Short mmCIF file of C-alpha atoms and ligand atoms in Angstrom, two decimals:
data_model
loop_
_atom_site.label_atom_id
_atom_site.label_comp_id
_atom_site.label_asym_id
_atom_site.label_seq_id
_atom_site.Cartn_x
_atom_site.Cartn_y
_atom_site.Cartn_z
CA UNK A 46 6.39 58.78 24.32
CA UNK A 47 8.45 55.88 25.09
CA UNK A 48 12.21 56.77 26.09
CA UNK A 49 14.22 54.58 23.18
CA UNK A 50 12.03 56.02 20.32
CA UNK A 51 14.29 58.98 19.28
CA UNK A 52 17.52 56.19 20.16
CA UNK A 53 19.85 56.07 16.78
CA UNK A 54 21.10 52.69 17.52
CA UNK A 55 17.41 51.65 17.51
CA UNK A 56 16.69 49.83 13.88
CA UNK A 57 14.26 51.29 11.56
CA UNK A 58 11.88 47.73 11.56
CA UNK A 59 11.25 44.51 13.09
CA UNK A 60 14.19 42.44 13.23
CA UNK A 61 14.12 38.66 13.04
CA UNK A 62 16.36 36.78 15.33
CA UNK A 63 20.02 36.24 14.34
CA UNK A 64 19.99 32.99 11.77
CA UNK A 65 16.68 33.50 10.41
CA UNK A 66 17.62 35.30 7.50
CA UNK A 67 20.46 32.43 7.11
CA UNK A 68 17.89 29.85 6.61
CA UNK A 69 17.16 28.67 2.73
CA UNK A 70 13.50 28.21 2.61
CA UNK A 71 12.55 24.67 2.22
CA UNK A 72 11.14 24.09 -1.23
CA UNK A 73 9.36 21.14 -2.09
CA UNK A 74 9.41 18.58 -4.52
CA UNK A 75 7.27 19.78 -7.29
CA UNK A 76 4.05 18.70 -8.43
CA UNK A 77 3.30 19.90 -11.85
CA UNK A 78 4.23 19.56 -15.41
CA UNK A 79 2.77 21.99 -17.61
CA UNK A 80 0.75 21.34 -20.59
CA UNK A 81 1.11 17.13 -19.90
CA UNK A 82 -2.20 15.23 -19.32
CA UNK A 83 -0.80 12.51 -17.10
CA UNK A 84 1.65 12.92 -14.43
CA UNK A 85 3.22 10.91 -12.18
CA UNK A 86 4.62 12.76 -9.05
CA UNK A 87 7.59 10.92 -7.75
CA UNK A 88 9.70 13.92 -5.81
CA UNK A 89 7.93 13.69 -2.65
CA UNK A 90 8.36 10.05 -1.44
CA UNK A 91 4.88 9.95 -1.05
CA UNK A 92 3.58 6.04 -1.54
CA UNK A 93 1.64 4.74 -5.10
CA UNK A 94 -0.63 3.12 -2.76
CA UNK A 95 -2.66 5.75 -0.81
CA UNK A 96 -3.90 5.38 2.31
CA UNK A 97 -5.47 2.84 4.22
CA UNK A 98 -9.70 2.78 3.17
CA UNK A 99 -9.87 2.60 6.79
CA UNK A 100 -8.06 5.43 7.15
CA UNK A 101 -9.84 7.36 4.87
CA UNK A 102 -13.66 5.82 6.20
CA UNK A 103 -12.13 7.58 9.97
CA UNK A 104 -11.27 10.49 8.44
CA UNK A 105 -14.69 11.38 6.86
CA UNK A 106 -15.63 10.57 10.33
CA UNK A 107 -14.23 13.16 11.55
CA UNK A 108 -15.67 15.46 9.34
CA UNK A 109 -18.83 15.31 12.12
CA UNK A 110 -16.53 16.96 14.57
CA UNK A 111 -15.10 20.34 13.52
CA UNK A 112 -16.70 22.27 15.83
CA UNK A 113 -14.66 20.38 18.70
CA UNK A 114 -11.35 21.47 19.82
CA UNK A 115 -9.36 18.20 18.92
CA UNK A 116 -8.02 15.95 22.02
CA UNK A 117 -4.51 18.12 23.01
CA UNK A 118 -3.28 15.01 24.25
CA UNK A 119 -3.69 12.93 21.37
CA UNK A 120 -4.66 10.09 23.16
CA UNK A 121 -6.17 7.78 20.63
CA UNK A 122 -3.67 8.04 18.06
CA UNK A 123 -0.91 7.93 21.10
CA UNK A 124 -2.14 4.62 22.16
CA UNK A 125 -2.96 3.17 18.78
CA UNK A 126 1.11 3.63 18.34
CA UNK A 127 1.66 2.16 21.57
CA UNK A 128 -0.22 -0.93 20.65
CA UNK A 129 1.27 -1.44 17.61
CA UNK A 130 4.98 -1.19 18.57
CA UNK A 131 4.32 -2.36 22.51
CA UNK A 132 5.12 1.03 23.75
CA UNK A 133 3.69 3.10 26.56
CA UNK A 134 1.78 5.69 25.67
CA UNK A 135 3.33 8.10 28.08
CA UNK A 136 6.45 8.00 26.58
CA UNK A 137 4.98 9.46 22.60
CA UNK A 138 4.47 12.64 21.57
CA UNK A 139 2.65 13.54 18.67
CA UNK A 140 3.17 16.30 16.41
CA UNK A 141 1.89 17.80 12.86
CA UNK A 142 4.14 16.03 10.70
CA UNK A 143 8.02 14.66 12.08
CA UNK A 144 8.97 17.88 10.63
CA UNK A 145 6.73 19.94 13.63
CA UNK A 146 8.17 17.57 16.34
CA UNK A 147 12.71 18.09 14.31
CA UNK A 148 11.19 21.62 15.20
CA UNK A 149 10.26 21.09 18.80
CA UNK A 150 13.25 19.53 19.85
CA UNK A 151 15.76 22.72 18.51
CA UNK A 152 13.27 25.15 19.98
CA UNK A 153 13.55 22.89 23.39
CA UNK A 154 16.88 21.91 23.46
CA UNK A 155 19.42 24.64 21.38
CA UNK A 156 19.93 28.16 22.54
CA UNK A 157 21.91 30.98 20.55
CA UNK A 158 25.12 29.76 19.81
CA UNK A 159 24.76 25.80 20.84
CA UNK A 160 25.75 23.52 18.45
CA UNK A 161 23.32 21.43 16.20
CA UNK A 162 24.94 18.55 14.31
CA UNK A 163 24.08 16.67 11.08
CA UNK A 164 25.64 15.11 8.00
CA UNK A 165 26.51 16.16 4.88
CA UNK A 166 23.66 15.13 2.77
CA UNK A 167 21.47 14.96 6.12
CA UNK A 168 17.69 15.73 5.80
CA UNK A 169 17.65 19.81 4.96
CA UNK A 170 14.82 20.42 8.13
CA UNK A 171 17.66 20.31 10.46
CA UNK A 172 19.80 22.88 9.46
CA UNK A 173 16.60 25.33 9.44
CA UNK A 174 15.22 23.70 12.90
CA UNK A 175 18.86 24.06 13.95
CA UNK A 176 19.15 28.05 12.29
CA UNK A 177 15.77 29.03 13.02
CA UNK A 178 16.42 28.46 17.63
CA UNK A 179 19.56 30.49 17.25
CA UNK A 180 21.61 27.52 16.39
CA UNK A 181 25.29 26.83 14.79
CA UNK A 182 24.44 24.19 11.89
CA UNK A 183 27.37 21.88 12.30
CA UNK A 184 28.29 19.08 9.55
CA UNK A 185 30.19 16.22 9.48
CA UNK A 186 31.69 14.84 5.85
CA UNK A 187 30.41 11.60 4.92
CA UNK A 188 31.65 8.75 3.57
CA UNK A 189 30.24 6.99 0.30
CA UNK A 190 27.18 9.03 0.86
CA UNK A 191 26.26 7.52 3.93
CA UNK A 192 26.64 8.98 7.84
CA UNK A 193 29.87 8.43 9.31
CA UNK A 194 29.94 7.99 12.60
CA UNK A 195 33.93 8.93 13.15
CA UNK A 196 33.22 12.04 11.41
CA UNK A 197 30.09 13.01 13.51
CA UNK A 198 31.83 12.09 16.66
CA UNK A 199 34.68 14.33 15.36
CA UNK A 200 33.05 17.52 15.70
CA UNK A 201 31.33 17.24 19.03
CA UNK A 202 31.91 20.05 21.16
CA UNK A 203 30.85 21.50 24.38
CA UNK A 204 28.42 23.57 22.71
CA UNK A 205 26.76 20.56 21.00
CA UNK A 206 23.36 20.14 21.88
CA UNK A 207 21.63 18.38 19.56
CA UNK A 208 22.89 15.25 17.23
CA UNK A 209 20.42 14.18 13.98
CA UNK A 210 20.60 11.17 12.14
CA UNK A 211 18.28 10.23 9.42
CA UNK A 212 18.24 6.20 9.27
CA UNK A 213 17.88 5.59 6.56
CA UNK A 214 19.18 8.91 5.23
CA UNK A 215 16.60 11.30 2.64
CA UNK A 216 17.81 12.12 -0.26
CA UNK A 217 21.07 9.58 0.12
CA UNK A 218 18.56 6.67 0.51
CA UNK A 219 21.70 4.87 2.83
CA UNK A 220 22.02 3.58 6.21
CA UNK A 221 23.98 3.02 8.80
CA UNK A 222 23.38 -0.22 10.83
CA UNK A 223 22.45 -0.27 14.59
CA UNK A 224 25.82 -1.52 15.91
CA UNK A 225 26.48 2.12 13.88
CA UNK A 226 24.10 4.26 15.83
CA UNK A 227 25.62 2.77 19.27
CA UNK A 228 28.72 3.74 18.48
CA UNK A 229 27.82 6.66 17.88
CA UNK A 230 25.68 7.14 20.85
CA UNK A 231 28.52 5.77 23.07
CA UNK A 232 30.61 8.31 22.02
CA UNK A 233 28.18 11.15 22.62
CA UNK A 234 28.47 13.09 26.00
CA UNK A 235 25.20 12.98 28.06
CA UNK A 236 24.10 16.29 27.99
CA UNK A 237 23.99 15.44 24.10
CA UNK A 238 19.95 14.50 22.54
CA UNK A 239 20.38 12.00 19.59
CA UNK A 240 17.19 12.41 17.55
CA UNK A 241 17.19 9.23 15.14
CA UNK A 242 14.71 10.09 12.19
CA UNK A 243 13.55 6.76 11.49
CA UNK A 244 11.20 8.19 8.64
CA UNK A 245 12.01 5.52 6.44
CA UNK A 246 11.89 2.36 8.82
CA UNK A 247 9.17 0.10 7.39
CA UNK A 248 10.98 -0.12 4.06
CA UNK A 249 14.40 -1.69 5.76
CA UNK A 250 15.20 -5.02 4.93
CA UNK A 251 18.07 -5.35 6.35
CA UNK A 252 19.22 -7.45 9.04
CA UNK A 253 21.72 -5.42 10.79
CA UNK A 254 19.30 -2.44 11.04
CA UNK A 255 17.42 -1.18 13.91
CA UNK A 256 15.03 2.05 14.37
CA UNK A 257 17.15 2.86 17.12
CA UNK A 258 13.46 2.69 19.37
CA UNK A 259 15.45 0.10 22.40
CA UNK A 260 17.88 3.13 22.41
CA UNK A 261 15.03 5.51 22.76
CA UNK A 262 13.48 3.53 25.39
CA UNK A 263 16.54 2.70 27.29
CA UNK A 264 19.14 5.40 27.41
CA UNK A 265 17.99 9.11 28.65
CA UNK A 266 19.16 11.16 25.47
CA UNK A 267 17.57 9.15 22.67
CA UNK A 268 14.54 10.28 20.42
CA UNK A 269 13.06 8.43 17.76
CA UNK A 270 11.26 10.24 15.17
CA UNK A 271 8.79 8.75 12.45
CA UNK A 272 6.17 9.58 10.39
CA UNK A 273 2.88 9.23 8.90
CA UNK A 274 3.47 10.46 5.70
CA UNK A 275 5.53 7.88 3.63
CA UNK A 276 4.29 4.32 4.45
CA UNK A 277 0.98 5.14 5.43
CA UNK A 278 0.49 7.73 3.12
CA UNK A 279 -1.16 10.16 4.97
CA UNK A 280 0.91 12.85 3.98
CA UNK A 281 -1.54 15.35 3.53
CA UNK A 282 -2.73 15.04 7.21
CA UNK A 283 0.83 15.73 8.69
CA UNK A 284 1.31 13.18 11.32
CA UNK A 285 4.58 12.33 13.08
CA UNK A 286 5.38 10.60 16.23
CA UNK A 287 8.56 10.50 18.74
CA UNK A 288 9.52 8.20 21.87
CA UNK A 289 12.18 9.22 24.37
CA UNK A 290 13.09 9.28 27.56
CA UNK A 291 10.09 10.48 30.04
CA UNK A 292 12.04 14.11 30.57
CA UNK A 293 12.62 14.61 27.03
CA UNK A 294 9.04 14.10 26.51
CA UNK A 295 8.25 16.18 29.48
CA UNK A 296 9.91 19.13 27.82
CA UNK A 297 8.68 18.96 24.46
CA UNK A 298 4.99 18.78 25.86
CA UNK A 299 5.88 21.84 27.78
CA UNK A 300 6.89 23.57 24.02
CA UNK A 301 4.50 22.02 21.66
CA UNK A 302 1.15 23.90 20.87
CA UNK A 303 -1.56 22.33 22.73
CA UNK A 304 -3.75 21.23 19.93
CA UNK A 305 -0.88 20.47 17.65
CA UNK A 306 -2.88 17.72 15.97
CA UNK A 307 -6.19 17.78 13.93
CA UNK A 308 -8.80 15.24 15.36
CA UNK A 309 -9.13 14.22 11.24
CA UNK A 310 -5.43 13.35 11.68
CA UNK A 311 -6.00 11.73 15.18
CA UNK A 312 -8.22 9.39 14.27
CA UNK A 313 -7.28 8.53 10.51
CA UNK A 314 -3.74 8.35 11.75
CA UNK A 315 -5.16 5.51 14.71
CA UNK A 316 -7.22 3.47 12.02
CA UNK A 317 -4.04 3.59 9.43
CA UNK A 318 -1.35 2.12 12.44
CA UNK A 319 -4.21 -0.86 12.82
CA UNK A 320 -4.30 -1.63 8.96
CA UNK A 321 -1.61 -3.98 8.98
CA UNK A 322 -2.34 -5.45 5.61
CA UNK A 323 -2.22 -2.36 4.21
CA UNK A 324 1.35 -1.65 5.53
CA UNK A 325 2.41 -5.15 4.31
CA UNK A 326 1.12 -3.92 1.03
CA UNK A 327 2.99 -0.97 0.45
CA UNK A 328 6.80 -2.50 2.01
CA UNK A 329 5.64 -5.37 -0.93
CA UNK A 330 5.40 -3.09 -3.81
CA UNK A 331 8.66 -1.46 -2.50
CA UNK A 332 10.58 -4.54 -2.46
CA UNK A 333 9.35 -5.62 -5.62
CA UNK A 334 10.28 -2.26 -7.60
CA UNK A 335 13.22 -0.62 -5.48
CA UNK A 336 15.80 -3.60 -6.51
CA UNK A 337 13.88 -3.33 -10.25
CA UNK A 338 14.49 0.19 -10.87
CA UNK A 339 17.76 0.07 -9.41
CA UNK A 340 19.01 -2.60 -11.93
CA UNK A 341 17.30 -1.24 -14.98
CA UNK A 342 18.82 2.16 -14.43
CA UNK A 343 22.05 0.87 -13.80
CA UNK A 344 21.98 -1.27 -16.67
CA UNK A 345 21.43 2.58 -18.89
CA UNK A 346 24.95 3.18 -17.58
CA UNK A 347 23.60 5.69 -14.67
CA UNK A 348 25.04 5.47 -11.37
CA UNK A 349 22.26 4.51 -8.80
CA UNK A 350 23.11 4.46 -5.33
CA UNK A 351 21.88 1.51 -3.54
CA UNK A 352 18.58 2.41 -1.30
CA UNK A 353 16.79 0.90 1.32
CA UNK A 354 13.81 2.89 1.12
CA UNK A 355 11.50 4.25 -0.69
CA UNK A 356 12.87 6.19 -3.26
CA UNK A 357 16.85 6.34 -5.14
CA UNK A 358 19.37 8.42 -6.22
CA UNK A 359 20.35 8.13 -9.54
CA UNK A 360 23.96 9.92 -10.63
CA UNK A 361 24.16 12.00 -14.06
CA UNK A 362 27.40 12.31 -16.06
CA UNK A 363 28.42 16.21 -16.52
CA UNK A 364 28.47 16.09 -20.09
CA UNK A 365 25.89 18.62 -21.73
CA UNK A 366 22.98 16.90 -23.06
CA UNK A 367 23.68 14.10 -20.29
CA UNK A 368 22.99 15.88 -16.92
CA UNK A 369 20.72 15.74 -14.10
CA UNK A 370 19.09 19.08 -14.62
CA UNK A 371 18.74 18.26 -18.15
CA UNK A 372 16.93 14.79 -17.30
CA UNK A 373 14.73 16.48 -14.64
CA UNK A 374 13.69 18.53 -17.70
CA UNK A 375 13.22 15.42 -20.66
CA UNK A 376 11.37 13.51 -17.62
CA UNK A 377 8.99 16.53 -16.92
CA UNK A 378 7.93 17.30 -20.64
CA UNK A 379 7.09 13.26 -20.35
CA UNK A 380 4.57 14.00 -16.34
CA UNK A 381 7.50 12.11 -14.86
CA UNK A 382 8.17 14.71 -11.76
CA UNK A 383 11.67 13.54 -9.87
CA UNK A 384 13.20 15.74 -7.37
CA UNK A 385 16.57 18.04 -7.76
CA UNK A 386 18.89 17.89 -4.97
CA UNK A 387 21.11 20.43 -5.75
CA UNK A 388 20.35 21.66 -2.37
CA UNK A 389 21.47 18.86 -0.92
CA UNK A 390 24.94 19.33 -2.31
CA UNK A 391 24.23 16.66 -5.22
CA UNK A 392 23.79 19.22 -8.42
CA UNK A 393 24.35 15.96 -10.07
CA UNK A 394 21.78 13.57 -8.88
CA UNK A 395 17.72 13.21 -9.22
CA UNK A 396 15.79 11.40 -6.61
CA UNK A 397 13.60 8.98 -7.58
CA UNK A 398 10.17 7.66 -5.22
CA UNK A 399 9.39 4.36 -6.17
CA UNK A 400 6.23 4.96 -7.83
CA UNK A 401 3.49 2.75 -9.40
CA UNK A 402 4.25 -0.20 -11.55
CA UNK A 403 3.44 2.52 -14.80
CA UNK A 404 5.26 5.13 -13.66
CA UNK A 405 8.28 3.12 -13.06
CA UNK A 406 8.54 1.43 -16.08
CA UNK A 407 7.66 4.93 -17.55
CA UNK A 408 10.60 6.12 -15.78
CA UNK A 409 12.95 3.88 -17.66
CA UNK A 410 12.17 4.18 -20.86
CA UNK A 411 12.14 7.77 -20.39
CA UNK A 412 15.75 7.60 -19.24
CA UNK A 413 16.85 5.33 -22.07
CA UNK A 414 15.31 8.22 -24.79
CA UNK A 415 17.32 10.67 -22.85
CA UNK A 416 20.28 9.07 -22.59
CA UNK A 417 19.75 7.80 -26.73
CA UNK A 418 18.91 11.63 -27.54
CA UNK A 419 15.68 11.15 -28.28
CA UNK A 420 13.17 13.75 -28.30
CA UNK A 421 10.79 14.23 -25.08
C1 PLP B 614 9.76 12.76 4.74
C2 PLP B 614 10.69 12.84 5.87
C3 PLP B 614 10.24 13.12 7.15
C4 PLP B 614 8.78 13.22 7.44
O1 PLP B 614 8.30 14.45 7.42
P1 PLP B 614 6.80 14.71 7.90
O2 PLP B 614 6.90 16.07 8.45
O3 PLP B 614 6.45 13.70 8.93
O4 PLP B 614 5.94 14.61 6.69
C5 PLP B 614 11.15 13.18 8.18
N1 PLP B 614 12.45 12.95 7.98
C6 PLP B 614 12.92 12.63 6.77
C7 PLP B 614 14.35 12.31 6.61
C8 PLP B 614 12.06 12.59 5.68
O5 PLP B 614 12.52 12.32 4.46
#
């Protein structure tokens, strides 16, 4: 019998670490609206388009292949990304979804007690990445919705391990621009990682904004995240990609599992980077409709802050019959599915993904009934 089973000061059960019970379980956006034929899901930021054909004629491909362990070191999809953005290969890592690799770096980089820090309204995966190592969540205020780099920079510590910035930000749909992010960088010690989360890149059209991927390749505590699942709409297959520093990438390969990706996801993922028109498609629709939607909702009287990316944030009033939790409701009973962000701090809010043409202009009138007092 082992010597600590009688021990009092032994618990009763398994114990997870300390944080774990801290973390709020990340719920998605939902998908359904009861008893509605028709409905238009626009909470997960998930493209109208689809996916490439080509990426769907290399996924059935793979269908061939189950029986195979998939390639652990991703190398087809690794170099397809290298070609497209003139990278080497060596310096990407893979991982199921952006969300797997936000993961990797807390597990590889924070300890119990070091310091992860984020903003306000900052994508909610980092707190739990941060929470779930053994981390202190750390958050800086923001101003107008949008990072603040004085206020980051304000609450660096010696315990601060880990800095993330989403670029443009989800749910705020803001930015900061690149002069921004080297500001901030500059004022970062060196034992510091900045992860920029570049999820929403292709959708920029703005001059003064960068990635942040010459940072990544240049300095030695820069990663750049990104993702498969908005603008390529492969959301399903959970695809992400970083680039860093060759260490930093060292490190996480040491971490990661070693068949983190799905060959269906490997290759699919490689033919969707190559479809160019298809890309050009989808950041065409989203410049179309993104500066539509946000003028027809503001002209309702709503507040919409101003997005650069694929989806917006639309402000409700506080007055009953007015609010957002009442217009997530009237727009459900209608199969138009936005997305609360209460947990971001914004009880007030809905997100919006730009969706198809229908379902946008769906979307409107919707919100005009509402705010008329019209039935759903
Ligand atoms: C959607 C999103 C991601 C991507 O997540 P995946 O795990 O790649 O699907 C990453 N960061 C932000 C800010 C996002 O909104």
């Amino acid at each position: 019998m082992s010597a600590v089973l009688n021990d009092p000061a032994i618990p009763s059960r398994p114990q997870p670490r300390p944080g774990v019970l801290q973390i709020e379980a990340y719920v998605p956006g939902k998908s359904h609206a009861p008893g509605v034929e028709k409905v238009f899901k626009l909470s997960s930021n998930e493209t109208p388009l689809g996916p490439s054909e080509k990426a769907v004629t290399a996924f059935n491909a793979a269908a061939r292949t189950l029986q195979d362990y998939p390639d652990g070191a991703a190398h087809v999809l690794r170099e397809a990304i290298a070609r497209a953005q003139g990278l080497d290969p060596d310096r990407i890592i893979c991982g199921a979804g952006s969300d797997e690799l936000l993961n990797l770096v807390t597990h590889t980089f924070v300890g119990p007690g070091d310091e992860v820090l984020f903003s306000e309204h900052g994508f909610l995966v980092y707190r739990i990445a941060a929470l779930a190592a053994g981390g202190v969540p750390v958050v800086a205020k923001e101003a107008n919705l949008t990072t603040d780099v004085d206020a980051l920079l304000a609450k660096v510590t010696a315990r601060t391990r880990v800095v993330f910035v989403a670029n443009p930000n989800n749910p705020t749909g803001t930015y900061i621009p690149f002069s921004e992010v080297k500001r901030l960088h500059a004022g970062l010690p060196p034992n510091v990682l900045l992860v920029l989360d570049a999820a929403y890149a292709e959708y920029v059209r703005r001059n003064d904004y960068e990635t942040g991927l010459e940072l990544a390749l240049s300095a030695e505590n820069v990663l750049m995240t990104r993702t498969f699942s908005k603008i390529h709409g492969l959301a399903a297959l959970r695809i992400g990609w970083a680039v860093g520093p060759a260490p930093i990438i060292d490190a996480l390969n040491r971490v990661r599992g070693p068949f983190n990706m799905n060959t269906p996801a490997l290759l699919a993922g490689a033919a969707a980077i190559e479809d160019v028109a298809h890309v050009e498609k989808a950041v065409a629709h989203n410049a179309e409709w993104l500066p539509w939607l946000t003028t027809q909702i503001g002209k309702l009287g709503l507040n919409v802050t101003p997005s650069v990316a694929n989806f917006l944030l639309i402000h409700f009033p506080p007055e009953k019959g007015r609010t957002a939790k009442e217009a997530d409701a009237f727009l459900t009973r209608r199969g138009l599915i936005l997305r609360s962000v209460a947990s971001y701090g914004l009880p007030d809010a809905l997100r919006m993904t730009v969706g198809s043409a229908e379902a946008n202009l769906k979307v409107v009138e919707a919100l005009k009934d509402f705010l008329e007092g019209k039935p759903a």
